PDB file of C-alpha atoms and ligand atoms in Angstrom:
ATOM      1  CA  MET A   1       0.000   0.000   0.000  1.00 84.00           C
ATOM      2  CA  SER A   2       1.402   3.449  -0.895  1.00 96.00           C
ATOM      3  CA  LEU A   3       1.869   6.085   1.787  1.00 97.00           C
ATOM      4  CA  LEU A   4      -0.867   8.151   0.152  1.00 98.00           C
ATOM      5  CA  THR A   5      -3.305   5.219   0.185  1.00 98.00           C
ATOM      6  CA  GLU A   6      -2.485   4.679   3.872  1.00 98.00           C
ATOM      7  CA  LEU A   7      -3.021   8.358   4.604  1.00 98.00           C
ATOM      8  CA  HIS A   8      -6.369   8.311   2.821  1.00 98.00           C
ATOM      9  CA  ALA A   9      -7.447   5.272   4.835  1.00 98.00           C
ATOM     10  CA  GLU A  10      -6.580   7.244   7.971  1.00 98.00           C
ATOM     11  CA  ILE A  11      -8.559  10.268   6.737  1.00 98.00           C
ATOM     12  CA  GLU A  12     -11.550   8.017   6.064  1.00 98.00           C
ATOM     13  CA  ARG A  13     -11.584   6.985   9.746  1.00 98.00           C
ATOM     14  CA  CYS A  14     -11.342  10.575  11.016  1.00 98.00           C
ATOM     15  CA  LYS A  15     -13.751  11.679  13.751  1.00 98.00           C
ATOM     16  CA  ASN A  16     -11.911  14.839  14.770  1.00 97.00           C
ATOM     17  CA  CYS A  17     -14.899  17.152  14.318  1.00 97.00           C
ATOM     18  CA  GLU A  18     -18.673  17.267  14.229  1.00 96.00           C
ATOM     19  CA  LEU A  19     -18.829  16.799  10.450  1.00 98.00           C
ATOM     20  CA  ALA A  20     -18.069  13.092  10.929  1.00 98.00           C
ATOM     21  CA  ARG A  21     -21.603  12.636  12.299  1.00 97.00           C
ATOM     22  CA  HIS A  22     -23.254  14.098   9.208  1.00 95.00           C
ATOM     23  CA  ARG A  23     -21.234  12.637   6.359  1.00 98.00           C
ATOM     24  CA  THR A  24     -22.112   9.708   4.102  1.00 98.00           C
ATOM     25  CA  ARG A  25     -18.551   9.296   2.775  1.00 98.00           C
ATOM     26  CA  VAL A  26     -15.269  11.043   3.524  1.00 98.00           C
ATOM     27  CA  VAL A  27     -13.746  12.673   0.432  1.00 98.00           C
ATOM     28  CA  PRO A  28      -9.946  12.598   0.907  1.00 98.00           C
ATOM     29  CA  GLY A  29      -9.115  13.579  -2.699  1.00 98.00           C
ATOM     30  CA  GLU A  30      -7.785  11.705  -5.714  1.00 98.00           C
ATOM     31  CA  GLY A  31      -4.979  11.679  -8.235  1.00 98.00           C
ATOM     32  CA  PRO A  32      -1.454  10.367  -8.699  1.00 98.00           C
ATOM     33  CA  GLU A  33       0.978  10.532  -5.777  1.00 97.00           C
ATOM     34  CA  ASN A  34       3.547  12.211  -8.071  1.00 97.00           C
ATOM     35  CA  ALA A  35       1.142  14.860  -9.474  1.00 98.00           C
ATOM     36  CA  LYS A  36       2.854  18.130 -10.388  1.00 98.00           C
ATOM     37  CA  LEU A  37      -0.364  20.117 -10.180  1.00 98.00           C
ATOM     38  CA  LEU A  38      -2.708  20.020  -7.212  1.00 98.00           C
ATOM     39  CA  PHE A  39      -6.158  21.644  -7.162  1.00 98.00           C
ATOM     40  CA  ILE A  40      -7.828  22.497  -3.874  1.00 98.00           C
ATOM     41  CA  GLY A  41     -11.527  23.272  -3.483  1.00 98.00           C
ATOM     42  CA  GLU A  42     -13.591  24.101  -0.425  1.00 97.00           C
ATOM     43  CA  ALA A  43     -15.530  21.059   0.786  1.00 97.00           C
ATOM     44  CA  PRO A  44     -17.505  18.141  -0.653  1.00 97.00           C
ATOM     45  CA  GLY A  45     -21.054  18.820  -1.843  1.00 96.00           C
ATOM     46  CA  HIS A  46     -23.940  16.353  -2.154  1.00 97.00           C
ATOM     47  CA  HIS A  47     -22.545  14.266  -5.034  1.00 97.00           C
ATOM     48  CA  GLU A  48     -19.082  14.136  -3.523  1.00 98.00           C
ATOM     49  CA  ASP A  49     -20.519  13.037  -0.155  1.00 98.00           C
ATOM     50  CA  GLN A  50     -22.425  10.244  -1.904  1.00 98.00           C
ATOM     51  CA  THR A  51     -19.501   8.966  -3.974  1.00 98.00           C
ATOM     52  CA  GLY A  52     -16.433   9.739  -1.828  1.00 98.00           C
ATOM     53  CA  ARG A  53     -14.820  11.497  -4.836  1.00 98.00           C
ATOM     54  CA  PRO A  54     -13.978  15.214  -5.195  1.00 98.00           C
ATOM     55  CA  PHE A  55     -15.594  17.437  -7.816  1.00 98.00           C
ATOM     56  CA  VAL A  56     -17.971  14.951  -9.436  1.00 97.00           C
ATOM     57  CA  GLY A  57     -21.037  17.248  -9.564  1.00 93.00           C
ATOM     58  CA  GLN A  58     -21.552  20.148 -11.945  1.00 94.00           C
ATOM     59  CA  ALA A  59     -18.586  22.091 -10.538  1.00 95.00           C
ATOM     60  CA  GLY A  60     -16.537  19.024 -11.418  1.00 97.00           C
ATOM     61  CA  GLN A  61     -17.500  19.285 -15.093  1.00 96.00           C
ATOM     62  CA  TYR A  62     -16.250  22.874 -15.145  1.00 96.00           C
ATOM     63  CA  LEU A  63     -13.092  21.843 -13.330  1.00 97.00           C
ATOM     64  CA  ASP A  64     -12.489  19.122 -15.941  1.00 97.00           C
ATOM     65  CA  GLN A  65     -12.802  21.812 -18.642  1.00 96.00           C
ATOM     66  CA  LEU A  66     -10.357  24.075 -16.802  1.00 95.00           C
ATOM     67  CA  ILE A  67      -7.863  21.221 -16.461  1.00 97.00           C
ATOM     68  CA  GLY A  68      -8.246  20.506 -20.199  1.00 97.00           C
ATOM     69  CA  MET A  69      -7.716  24.161 -21.118  1.00 95.00           C
ATOM     70  CA  ILE A  70      -4.316  24.168 -19.458  1.00 95.00           C
ATOM     71  CA  GLY A  71      -3.295  21.020 -21.302  1.00 97.00           C
ATOM     72  CA  TYR A  72      -3.766  18.338 -18.651  1.00 98.00           C
ATOM     73  CA  LYS A  73      -6.054  15.370 -18.120  1.00 98.00           C
ATOM     74  CA  ARG A  74      -7.960  14.944 -14.872  1.00 98.00           C
ATOM     75  CA  SER A  75      -6.082  11.679 -14.287  1.00 98.00           C
ATOM     76  CA  GLN A  76      -2.755  13.579 -14.262  1.00 98.00           C
ATOM     77  CA  VAL A  77      -3.548  16.058 -11.504  1.00 98.00           C
ATOM     78  CA  PHE A  78      -4.417  15.726  -7.834  1.00 98.00           C
ATOM     79  CA  ILE A  79      -7.769  17.113  -6.685  1.00 98.00           C
ATOM     80  CA  ALA A  80      -8.564  17.712  -3.027  1.00 98.00           C
ATOM     81  CA  ASN A  81     -10.578  19.940  -0.737  1.00 98.00           C
ATOM     82  CA  VAL A  82      -9.615  21.881   2.383  1.00 98.00           C
ATOM     83  CA  ILE A  83     -12.448  20.120   4.242  1.00 98.00           C
ATOM     84  CA  LYS A  84     -12.827  16.383   3.714  1.00 98.00           C
ATOM     85  CA  CYS A  85     -16.456  15.940   4.860  1.00 98.00           C
ATOM     86  CA  ARG A  86     -19.598  17.673   3.609  1.00 98.00           C
ATOM     87  CA  PRO A  87     -20.908  20.379   5.942  1.00 98.00           C
ATOM     88  CA  PRO A  88     -24.662  19.859   6.522  1.00 96.00           C
ATOM     89  CA  ASP A  89     -26.782  21.795   3.982  1.00 92.00           C
ATOM     90  CA  ASN A  90     -23.515  22.961   2.390  1.00 88.00           C
ATOM     91  CA  ARG A  91     -23.034  25.600   5.095  1.00 94.00           C
ATOM     92  CA  ASP A  92     -19.639  27.297   5.397  1.00 92.00           C
ATOM     93  CA  PRO A  93     -17.070  25.261   7.342  1.00 95.00           C
ATOM     94  CA  MET A  94     -16.555  26.543  10.912  1.00 96.00           C
ATOM     95  CA  PRO A  95     -13.148  27.612  12.280  1.00 96.00           C
ATOM     96  CA  GLY A  96     -12.879  24.509  14.524  1.00 97.00           C
ATOM     97  CA  GLU A  97     -13.606  22.231  11.547  1.00 97.00           C
ATOM     98  CA  ILE A  98     -10.979  24.005   9.435  1.00 97.00           C
ATOM     99  CA  MET A  99      -8.430  23.576  12.235  1.00 97.00           C
ATOM    100  CA  ALA A 100      -9.308  19.905  12.742  1.00 97.00           C
ATOM    101  CA  CYS A 101      -9.062  19.113   9.013  1.00 98.00           C
ATOM    102  CA  GLY A 102      -6.012  21.219   8.146  1.00 96.00           C
ATOM    103  CA  LYS A 103      -3.433  18.602   9.074  1.00 97.00           C
ATOM    104  CA  TRP A 104      -4.797  16.169   6.470  1.00 98.00           C
ATOM    105  CA  LEU A 105      -4.173  18.560   3.598  1.00 98.00           C
ATOM    106  CA  GLU A 106      -0.710  19.359   4.980  1.00 98.00           C
ATOM    107  CA  ARG A 107       0.140  15.655   5.080  1.00 98.00           C
ATOM    108  CA  GLN A 108      -1.158  15.177   1.530  1.00 98.00           C
ATOM    109  CA  LEU A 109       1.004  18.069   0.318  1.00 98.00           C
ATOM    110  CA  ASP A 110       4.061  16.674   2.157  1.00 98.00           C
ATOM    111  CA  LEU A 111       3.678  13.360   0.305  1.00 98.00           C
ATOM    112  CA  ILE A 112       2.683  14.645  -3.131  1.00 98.00           C
ATOM    113  CA  LYS A 113       5.020  17.658  -3.182  1.00 98.00           C
ATOM    114  CA  PRO A 114       3.290  19.328  -6.164  1.00 98.00           C
ATOM    115  CA  ARG A 115       5.130  21.945  -8.199  1.00 98.00           C
ATOM    116  CA  VAL A 116       2.079  24.224  -8.199  1.00 98.00           C
ATOM    117  CA  ILE A 117      -1.070  24.441  -6.074  1.00 98.00           C
ATOM    118  CA  VAL A 118      -4.188  25.950  -7.642  1.00 98.00           C
ATOM    119  CA  THR A 119      -6.839  26.998  -5.132  1.00 98.00           C
ATOM    120  CA  LEU A 120     -10.423  27.106  -6.381  1.00 98.00           C
ATOM    121  CA  GLY A 121     -12.487  29.928  -4.901  1.00 97.00           C
ATOM    122  CA  ALA A 122     -12.165  32.388  -2.070  1.00 96.00           C
ATOM    123  CA  PHE A 123     -12.415  29.901   0.788  1.00 97.00           C
ATOM    124  CA  ALA A 124      -9.434  27.738  -0.200  1.00 98.00           C
ATOM    125  CA  ALA A 125      -7.247  30.743  -1.102  1.00 98.00           C
ATOM    126  CA  ARG A 126      -8.026  32.625   2.100  1.00 98.00           C
ATOM    127  CA  THR A 127      -7.615  29.576   4.313  1.00 97.00           C
ATOM    128  CA  LEU A 128      -4.247  28.562   2.889  1.00 98.00           C
ATOM    129  CA  LEU A 129      -2.876  32.094   2.615  1.00 98.00           C
ATOM    130  CA  GLY A 130      -4.327  33.211   5.957  1.00 97.00           C
ATOM    131  CA  SER A 131      -5.793  36.224   4.174  1.00 97.00           C
ATOM    132  CA  LYS A 132      -9.095  38.035   4.337  1.00 96.00           C
ATOM    133  CA  ALA A 133      -8.612  39.675   0.922  1.00 97.00           C
ATOM    134  CA  PRO A 134     -11.306  39.202  -1.751  1.00 96.00           C
ATOM    135  CA  ILE A 135     -10.578  36.524  -4.330  1.00 96.00           C
ATOM    136  CA  SER A 136     -10.541  39.205  -7.029  1.00 95.00           C
ATOM    137  CA  ALA A 137      -7.466  40.703  -5.307  1.00 97.00           C
ATOM    138  CA  LEU A 138      -5.698  37.364  -4.783  1.00 98.00           C
ATOM    139  CA  ARG A 139      -6.353  35.577  -8.089  1.00 97.00           C
ATOM    140  CA  GLY A 140      -4.157  35.524 -11.154  1.00 94.00           C
ATOM    141  CA  ARG A 141      -0.727  35.840  -9.534  1.00 97.00           C
ATOM    142  CA  PHE A 142       1.512  33.462  -7.655  1.00 98.00           C
ATOM    143  CA  HIS A 143       1.642  33.365  -3.862  1.00 98.00           C
ATOM    144  CA  GLU A 144       3.514  30.904  -1.667  1.00 98.00           C
ATOM    145  CA  TYR A 145       2.183  28.224   0.651  1.00 97.00           C
ATOM    146  CA  ARG A 146       4.718  26.314   2.790  1.00 96.00           C
ATOM    147  CA  GLY A 147       7.381  26.714   0.098  1.00 96.00           C
ATOM    148  CA  THR A 148       5.154  25.813  -2.880  1.00 98.00           C
ATOM    149  CA  ARG A 149       3.886  28.221  -5.511  1.00 98.00           C
ATOM    150  CA  LEU A 150       0.159  28.802  -5.138  1.00 98.00           C
ATOM    151  CA  MET A 151      -2.126  30.281  -7.789  1.00 98.00           C
ATOM    152  CA  PRO A 152      -5.615  31.299  -6.611  1.00 98.00           C
ATOM    153  CA  THR A 153      -8.413  31.220  -9.144  1.00 97.00           C
ATOM    154  CA  PHE A 154     -12.198  31.459  -9.091  1.00 96.00           C
ATOM    155  CA  HIS A 155     -14.257  28.465  -8.012  1.00 94.00           C
ATOM    156  CA  PRO A 156     -15.554  26.523 -11.038  1.00 91.00           C
ATOM    157  CA  ALA A 157     -19.077  26.596  -9.551  1.00 85.00           C
ATOM    158  CA  TYR A 158     -18.907  30.409  -9.586  1.00 84.00           C
ATOM    159  CA  VAL A 159     -17.528  30.654 -13.111  1.00 78.00           C
TER     160      VAL A 159
HETATM  161  N1  URA B 201     -17.069  22.173  -4.601  1.00 64.75           N
HETATM  162  C1  URA B 201     -15.908  22.035  -3.937  1.00 64.75           C
HETATM  163  O1  URA B 201     -15.311  23.009  -3.457  1.00 64.75           O
HETATM  164  N2  URA B 201     -15.409  20.806  -3.810  1.00 64.75           N
HETATM  165  C2  URA B 201     -15.987  19.722  -4.330  1.00 64.75           C
HETATM  166  O2  URA B 201     -15.447  18.613  -4.199  1.00 64.75           O
HETATM  167  C3  URA B 201     -17.200  19.887  -5.032  1.00 64.75           C
HETATM  168  C4  URA B 201     -17.718  21.128  -5.149  1.00 64.75           C
END
């Protein structure tokens, strides 16, 4: 079993916050362990919660188009979310939930070591950059997250 598969098995058992009581499936993320490009969204929605896979609903179709436009296939990139379980009624994740879930994404990034992180939407960009700035001010230029280049862009569901 690869280290990433082991980590995902650990994430699937997580009960570190309230969201564990509401979820159907945990959505750790998916993609190759050696992916150069890593996309990060906010949190699973209904379809993701049902399937255990990130970005499979309508936002996922837009994300697939975005990935295609920059010359990649979905199978070549890693796709994850800041929060691994669906918040009830798709409400915004709470600070305690963000804190409890943050270590999973950090451990994924430590294993995958992507060349570039692309955050999708305001929530992921602000959480990772520790910024309150609007996404319109953050997007379109490189920032840095724990030594890796990070490009914020709009959320595919918004576009
Ligand atoms: N929106 C997200 O931010 N993540 C998903 O996985 C699906 C929709």
